[in-house]
Amino acid sequence: MSAVVEVRDLRKYYGEIKAVDGISFTVGRGEIFGMLGPNGAGKTTTVEIIEGLRRADSGQVTVLGLDVRRQPDAVKARIGVQLQTTALFPRLTVREVLNLFRSFFPQSREADELIAMVNLQEKANTLTKELSGGQRQRLSVALALVNQPEIIFLDEPTTGLDPQARRSLWEVIEQVRSAGATVFLTTHYMEEAERLCDRVAVIDHGRIIALDSPEALIRAHFQERAVEFEINGQQAASFSLEDLPAVTQVRQDGKTITLYTNDVEATLAALFERGQRTGFQVDALHVRRATLEDVFLKLTGRRIRD
Ligand code: ATP
């Protein structure tokens, strides 16, 4: 796997705040690489340093073999950066905005090809101010693809979208990769990272606390299944479930209790038996495999949305 982005011991402090605190990683050609972390973890700072938009305090960043600090223009010509959708021209149509952006580059994709890549065929002649949130996001991805970039950077591309619009953008991102580009994205959605990314760097307080494929991260931290439920009839805090058979960990988040277990049947039987004996009912029960959310919780003791 040849590296298209190499980051070594990158640091950026804002006074007391260590926005990026010594991170290193590489991104391989053709990967969908994700940085996953809560608000303020340092994702945007990292991405903008790689794009050449901010200066690091120290460390090295190479993009496509070029030093971002010394050759920022050469880097910019070969990458695509998704703009915030507020920067779109409200009174231009989708096709007009694309053609405007195309005029900035000596070589560019055809407007129709871009429109097809992000599934906006039906909106080609619609003013951008009349697009839905999801359509605007797809247009901003198309704008990042105008110059046929080798790497495209998407900073929280689906924030604020409803689930359907989010899934539709995931399909677009997968198509972008199929068309040969490397995708670097940031997100604070676990499901997004799990579904889309070949590898994920989990970032917290400016540091990478884990980096691998979502599958490998989950496997490394959890062989167990998660049994999730709410209880009625007794204060959740007032009793312990740690001693139930096969349970390795218990987490409580508000009314929701999660048991991690190596033997779902044995744990459930004992849970119901204890409920009968001590007077609580189990509600909204479901069993699931562990997710990146569980991994983050285990690594940091917090949920990512805190
Ligand atoms: P979000 O999802 O909220 O954008 P993030 O993971 O992208 O979060 P950053 O925007 O990189 O995080 O911010 C990391 C930390 O650095 C935060 O504590 C933030 O307040 C701080 N920070 C970022 N930019 C600046 C700046 N220009 N001046 C001062 N502090 C900054």
Coordinates of C-alpha atoms and ligand atoms in Angstrom, one line a residue:
M1 CA 0.0 0.0 0.0
S2 CA 1.7 3.2 -1.1
A3 CA 1.2 6.1 1.3
V4 CA -0.6 9.2 -0.1
V5 CA -0.6 11.1 3.2
E6 CA 2.2 10.7 5.8
V7 CA 1.9 12.6 9.1
R8 CA 4.7 12.4 11.6
D9 CA 4.6 13.7 15.2
L10 CA 2.3 16.6 14.3
R11 CA 1.6 19.2 16.9
K12 CA -0.5 22.4 17.0
Y13 CA -1.2 24.2 20.3
Y14 CA -3.4 27.2 20.8
G15 CA -2.0 28.6 24.0
E16 CA -2.9 26.1 26.7
I17 CA -5.0 24.0 24.3
K18 CA -3.2 21.1 22.7
A19 CA -5.4 20.8 19.6
V20 CA -3.1 18.3 18.0
D21 CA -0.6 16.7 20.4
G22 CA 1.9 14.5 18.6
I23 CA 0.1 12.4 16.1
S24 CA 1.5 10.1 13.4
F25 CA -0.2 8.0 10.7
T26 CA -0.3 7.2 7.0
V27 CA -3.1 7.0 4.6
G28 CA -2.8 4.5 1.7
R29 CA -3.8 5.1 -1.9
G30 CA -7.4 4.1 -2.5
E31 CA -8.4 3.9 1.1
I32 CA -11.3 5.5 2.8
F33 CA -9.6 6.7 5.9
G34 CA -11.5 8.2 8.8
M35 CA -10.6 10.3 11.8
L36 CA -13.2 9.6 14.4
G37 CA -13.5 11.7 17.6
P38 CA -15.8 14.0 19.6
N39 CA -16.1 17.7 19.1
G40 CA -12.9 19.5 19.8
A41 CA -10.8 16.4 19.5
G42 CA -8.5 18.0 16.9
K43 CA -9.9 16.6 13.7
T44 CA -10.4 19.8 11.8
T45 CA -7.1 21.2 12.9
T46 CA -5.4 18.0 11.6
V47 CA -7.2 18.0 8.3
E48 CA -6.6 21.7 7.6
I49 CA -2.9 21.3 8.3
I50 CA -2.7 18.4 5.8
E51 CA -4.6 20.6 3.3
G52 CA -2.1 23.4 3.8
L53 CA -4.7 25.7 5.2
R54 CA -3.1 25.9 8.7
R55 CA 0.5 25.8 9.9
A56 CA 1.6 23.2 12.3
D57 CA 3.8 24.1 15.3
S58 CA 6.0 21.0 14.5
G59 CA 6.0 17.7 12.8
Q60 CA 6.1 16.6 9.1
V61 CA 3.2 16.3 6.7
T62 CA 3.7 14.8 3.2
V63 CA 0.9 14.6 0.7
L64 CA 1.5 12.6 -2.5
G65 CA 5.2 12.8 -1.7
L66 CA 5.1 16.6 -1.5
D67 CA 6.0 18.6 1.6
V68 CA 2.8 20.6 2.4
R69 CA 4.7 23.4 4.0
R70 CA 7.2 23.9 1.1
Q71 CA 4.9 23.1 -1.9
P72 CA 1.4 24.1 -0.8
D73 CA 0.3 25.0 -4.4
A74 CA 1.4 21.7 -5.9
V75 CA -0.5 19.9 -3.2
K76 CA -3.6 22.0 -3.7
A77 CA -3.7 21.2 -7.4
R78 CA -4.0 17.5 -6.7
I79 CA -6.4 17.4 -3.7
G80 CA -10.1 18.1 -3.4
V81 CA -11.5 19.9 -0.3
Q82 CA -15.2 19.9 0.5
L83 CA -16.3 23.5 1.3
Q84 CA -18.9 24.3 3.8
T85 CA -22.2 24.5 1.9
T86 CA -22.8 28.0 3.1
A87 CA -20.1 29.0 0.5
L88 CA -22.4 27.9 -2.4
F89 CA -23.7 30.6 -4.7
P90 CA -27.5 30.7 -3.9
R91 CA -28.6 32.2 -7.3
L92 CA -26.7 29.9 -9.5
T93 CA -27.9 26.5 -10.6
V94 CA -26.1 23.3 -9.8
R95 CA -24.7 23.1 -13.3
E96 CA -23.6 26.8 -13.2
V97 CA -21.8 26.5 -9.9
L98 CA -20.0 23.4 -11.2
N99 CA -19.0 25.2 -14.4
L100 CA -17.8 28.2 -12.4
F101 CA -15.5 26.0 -10.4
R102 CA -14.4 24.2 -13.5
S103 CA -13.2 27.5 -14.9
F104 CA -10.6 27.8 -12.0
F105 CA -8.7 24.7 -13.2
P106 CA -6.7 24.0 -16.4
Q107 CA -8.1 20.5 -16.4
S108 CA -11.4 19.4 -15.0
R109 CA -14.2 16.8 -15.1
E110 CA -17.3 17.6 -17.2
A111 CA -20.2 19.0 -15.3
D112 CA -22.5 16.2 -16.4
E113 CA -20.0 13.6 -15.1
L114 CA -19.8 15.4 -11.8
I115 CA -23.6 15.6 -11.5
A116 CA -23.9 11.9 -12.2
M117 CA -21.2 11.1 -9.7
V118 CA -23.2 12.7 -6.9
N119 CA -26.7 11.7 -8.2
L120 CA -28.0 15.2 -8.8
Q121 CA -29.2 14.6 -12.4
E122 CA -32.7 15.8 -11.5
K123 CA -31.4 18.9 -9.8
A124 CA -28.9 20.0 -12.5
N125 CA -30.9 23.2 -13.4
T126 CA -32.1 23.9 -9.8
L127 CA -30.8 27.0 -7.9
T128 CA -28.5 25.9 -5.1
K129 CA -30.6 27.8 -2.6
E130 CA -33.5 25.4 -3.4
L131 CA -31.6 22.2 -2.6
S132 CA -32.2 20.2 0.5
G133 CA -29.4 19.8 3.0
G134 CA -28.4 16.4 1.7
Q135 CA -28.4 17.7 -1.9
R136 CA -26.2 20.6 -0.9
Q137 CA -23.8 18.3 0.7
R138 CA -23.6 16.2 -2.4
L139 CA -23.0 19.3 -4.5
S140 CA -20.2 20.3 -2.2
V141 CA -18.6 16.9 -2.7
A142 CA -19.0 17.3 -6.5
L143 CA -17.2 20.7 -6.2
A144 CA -14.3 19.0 -4.4
L145 CA -14.1 16.5 -7.3
V146 CA -13.9 19.1 -10.1
N147 CA -10.1 19.0 -10.5
Q148 CA -10.0 15.2 -10.6
P149 CA -8.2 15.1 -7.3
E150 CA -6.2 12.1 -6.2
I151 CA -7.3 12.6 -2.6
I152 CA -10.6 14.2 -1.4
F153 CA -11.0 15.6 2.1
L154 CA -14.4 15.6 3.7
D155 CA -14.7 17.3 7.1
E156 CA -17.8 15.9 8.9
P157 CA -19.6 15.5 5.6
T158 CA -22.9 14.2 7.0
T159 CA -23.3 16.3 10.1
G160 CA -26.9 17.6 10.3
L161 CA -28.3 15.2 7.7
D162 CA -31.2 12.9 8.3
P163 CA -30.5 9.2 8.1
Q164 CA -31.6 8.8 4.5
A165 CA -29.6 11.7 3.2
R166 CA -26.6 10.4 5.2
R167 CA -26.9 7.0 3.6
S168 CA -27.2 8.5 0.2
L169 CA -24.0 10.5 0.8
W170 CA -22.2 7.3 2.0
E171 CA -23.0 5.8 -1.4
V172 CA -21.6 8.8 -3.2
I173 CA -18.4 8.6 -1.1
E174 CA -18.0 4.9 -2.0
Q175 CA -18.4 5.8 -5.6
V176 CA -15.8 8.4 -5.3
R177 CA -13.4 5.8 -4.1
S178 CA -14.4 3.4 -6.8
A179 CA -13.6 6.1 -9.3
G180 CA -10.0 5.9 -8.0
A181 CA -9.6 8.6 -5.4
T182 CA -8.4 8.2 -1.8
V183 CA -10.9 9.6 0.7
F184 CA -9.9 11.2 4.0
L185 CA -12.9 12.0 6.2
T186 CA -13.6 13.2 9.7
T187 CA -16.7 12.2 11.6
H188 CA -18.1 11.9 15.0
Y189 CA -20.7 9.3 13.9
M190 CA -19.6 5.8 14.9
E191 CA -21.9 4.2 12.4
E192 CA -20.5 6.2 9.6
A193 CA -16.9 5.3 10.4
E194 CA -17.9 1.6 10.8
R195 CA -19.8 1.5 7.6
L196 CA -17.5 3.5 5.3
C197 CA -13.9 3.5 6.5
D198 CA -11.2 0.9 5.7
R199 CA -9.3 2.2 8.6
V200 CA -10.1 4.6 11.4
A201 CA -7.9 6.7 13.6
V202 CA -9.8 7.3 16.9
I203 CA -8.7 10.7 18.2
D204 CA -9.3 12.3 21.6
H205 CA -7.8 15.4 23.1
G206 CA -5.4 15.8 20.1
R207 CA -4.0 12.2 20.4
I208 CA -4.7 9.1 18.4
I209 CA -5.8 6.5 20.9
A210 CA -6.4 3.6 18.4
L211 CA -5.9 3.1 14.7
D212 CA -7.0 0.1 12.7
S213 CA -9.9 -1.2 10.6
P214 CA -13.3 -1.0 12.4
E215 CA -13.5 -4.8 12.5
A216 CA -10.1 -5.2 14.0
L217 CA -10.7 -2.4 16.6
I218 CA -13.9 -4.1 17.7
R219 CA -12.3 -7.6 17.7
A220 CA -9.3 -6.4 19.7
H221 CA -11.4 -4.9 22.4
F222 CA -14.5 -7.1 22.5
Q223 CA -15.1 -10.8 21.9
E224 CA -18.3 -10.3 23.8
R225 CA -21.9 -9.5 22.7
A226 CA -23.7 -6.6 24.2
V227 CA -27.0 -7.1 25.9
E228 CA -28.8 -3.8 26.2
F229 CA -31.9 -3.1 28.2
E230 CA -33.8 -0.7 30.5
I231 CA -35.1 -1.8 33.9
N232 CA -38.4 -1.0 35.6
G233 CA -39.3 -1.4 39.2
Q234 CA -36.1 -0.7 40.9
Q235 CA -33.5 2.0 40.9
A236 CA -30.9 1.0 38.4
A237 CA -28.1 2.3 40.5
S238 CA -29.1 0.3 43.6
F239 CA -28.0 -3.2 42.5
S240 CA -25.2 -4.9 40.8
L241 CA -25.2 -7.2 37.7
E242 CA -21.4 -7.7 37.6
D243 CA -21.8 -11.2 39.1
L244 CA -24.2 -12.6 36.5
P245 CA -22.7 -15.5 34.6
A246 CA -20.4 -14.8 31.6
V247 CA -20.6 -11.0 32.2
T248 CA -17.3 -9.2 31.7
Q249 CA -18.4 -5.6 32.0
V250 CA -21.4 -3.6 33.0
R251 CA -22.1 0.0 31.7
Q252 CA -24.9 2.2 32.7
D253 CA -26.0 5.3 30.7
G254 CA -29.1 6.9 32.1
K255 CA -31.8 4.3 32.1
T256 CA -29.9 2.0 29.7
I257 CA -27.8 -0.8 31.0
T258 CA -25.3 -2.7 28.8
L259 CA -23.9 -6.0 29.8
Y260 CA -21.0 -7.4 27.8
T261 CA -21.2 -11.2 27.9
N262 CA -19.4 -14.3 26.5
D263 CA -22.6 -16.3 26.8
V264 CA -25.8 -14.5 25.9
E265 CA -28.2 -17.3 26.9
A266 CA -26.6 -17.9 30.4
T267 CA -26.6 -14.2 31.1
L268 CA -30.2 -13.6 30.0
A269 CA -31.5 -16.5 32.0
A270 CA -29.8 -15.3 35.1
L271 CA -30.9 -11.7 34.5
F272 CA -34.6 -12.7 34.2
E273 CA -34.3 -14.9 37.3
R274 CA -32.8 -12.1 39.3
G275 CA -35.5 -9.7 38.1
Q276 CA -38.2 -12.1 39.4
R277 CA -36.4 -12.6 42.7
T278 CA -35.7 -8.9 43.4
G279 CA -38.6 -7.2 41.7
F280 CA -37.5 -5.5 38.5
Q281 CA -38.6 -6.0 34.9
V282 CA -36.3 -5.9 31.9
D283 CA -37.5 -3.6 29.2
A284 CA -36.5 -2.7 25.6
L285 CA -34.1 -5.6 25.5
H286 CA -31.9 -6.2 22.5
V287 CA -28.7 -8.1 21.9
R288 CA -26.1 -6.8 19.5
R289 CA -22.5 -7.2 18.6
A290 CA -20.0 -4.7 20.0
T291 CA -19.5 -1.5 17.9
L292 CA -17.0 1.3 17.6
E293 CA -19.1 3.1 20.2
D294 CA -18.3 0.4 22.7
V295 CA -14.6 0.6 21.8
F296 CA -14.6 4.4 22.3
L297 CA -16.4 4.0 25.6
K298 CA -13.9 1.4 26.7
L299 CA -10.9 3.5 25.7
T300 CA -12.0 6.8 27.1
G301 CA -14.7 6.0 29.6
R302 CA -17.0 8.4 27.8
R303 CA -19.5 8.3 24.9
I304 CA -18.4 10.2 21.9
R305 CA -21.4 12.6 21.9
D306 CA -20.6 13.8 25.5
Ligands
ATP1 P1 -15.3 19.8 15.8 O1 -15.9 18.5 15.5 O2 -16.0 20.5 16.9 O3 -14.9 20.6 14.7 P2 -12.5 18.9 16.0 O4 -12.2 17.6 16.4 O5 -12.5 19.2 14.5 O6 -13.9 19.3 16.6 P3 -10.8 21.2 16.3 O7 -11.7 22.1 15.6 O8 -9.6 20.7 15.5 O9 -11.6 19.9 16.8 O10 -10.3 21.8 17.6 C1 -9.4 21.2 18.6 C2 -9.2 22.1 19.7 O11 -8.5 23.3 19.3 C3 -10.5 22.7 20.4 O12 -10.3 22.7 21.7 C4 -10.7 24.0 19.7 O13 -11.4 24.9 20.6 C5 -9.2 24.5 19.6 N1 -9.0 25.4 18.5 C6 -9.2 25.1 17.2 N2 -8.9 26.2 16.4 C7 -8.5 27.2 17.2 C8 -8.1 28.5 17.0 N3 -8.0 29.0 15.7 N4 -7.8 29.2 18.0 C9 -7.9 28.7 19.3 N5 -8.3 27.5 19.6 C10 -8.6 26.7 18.5

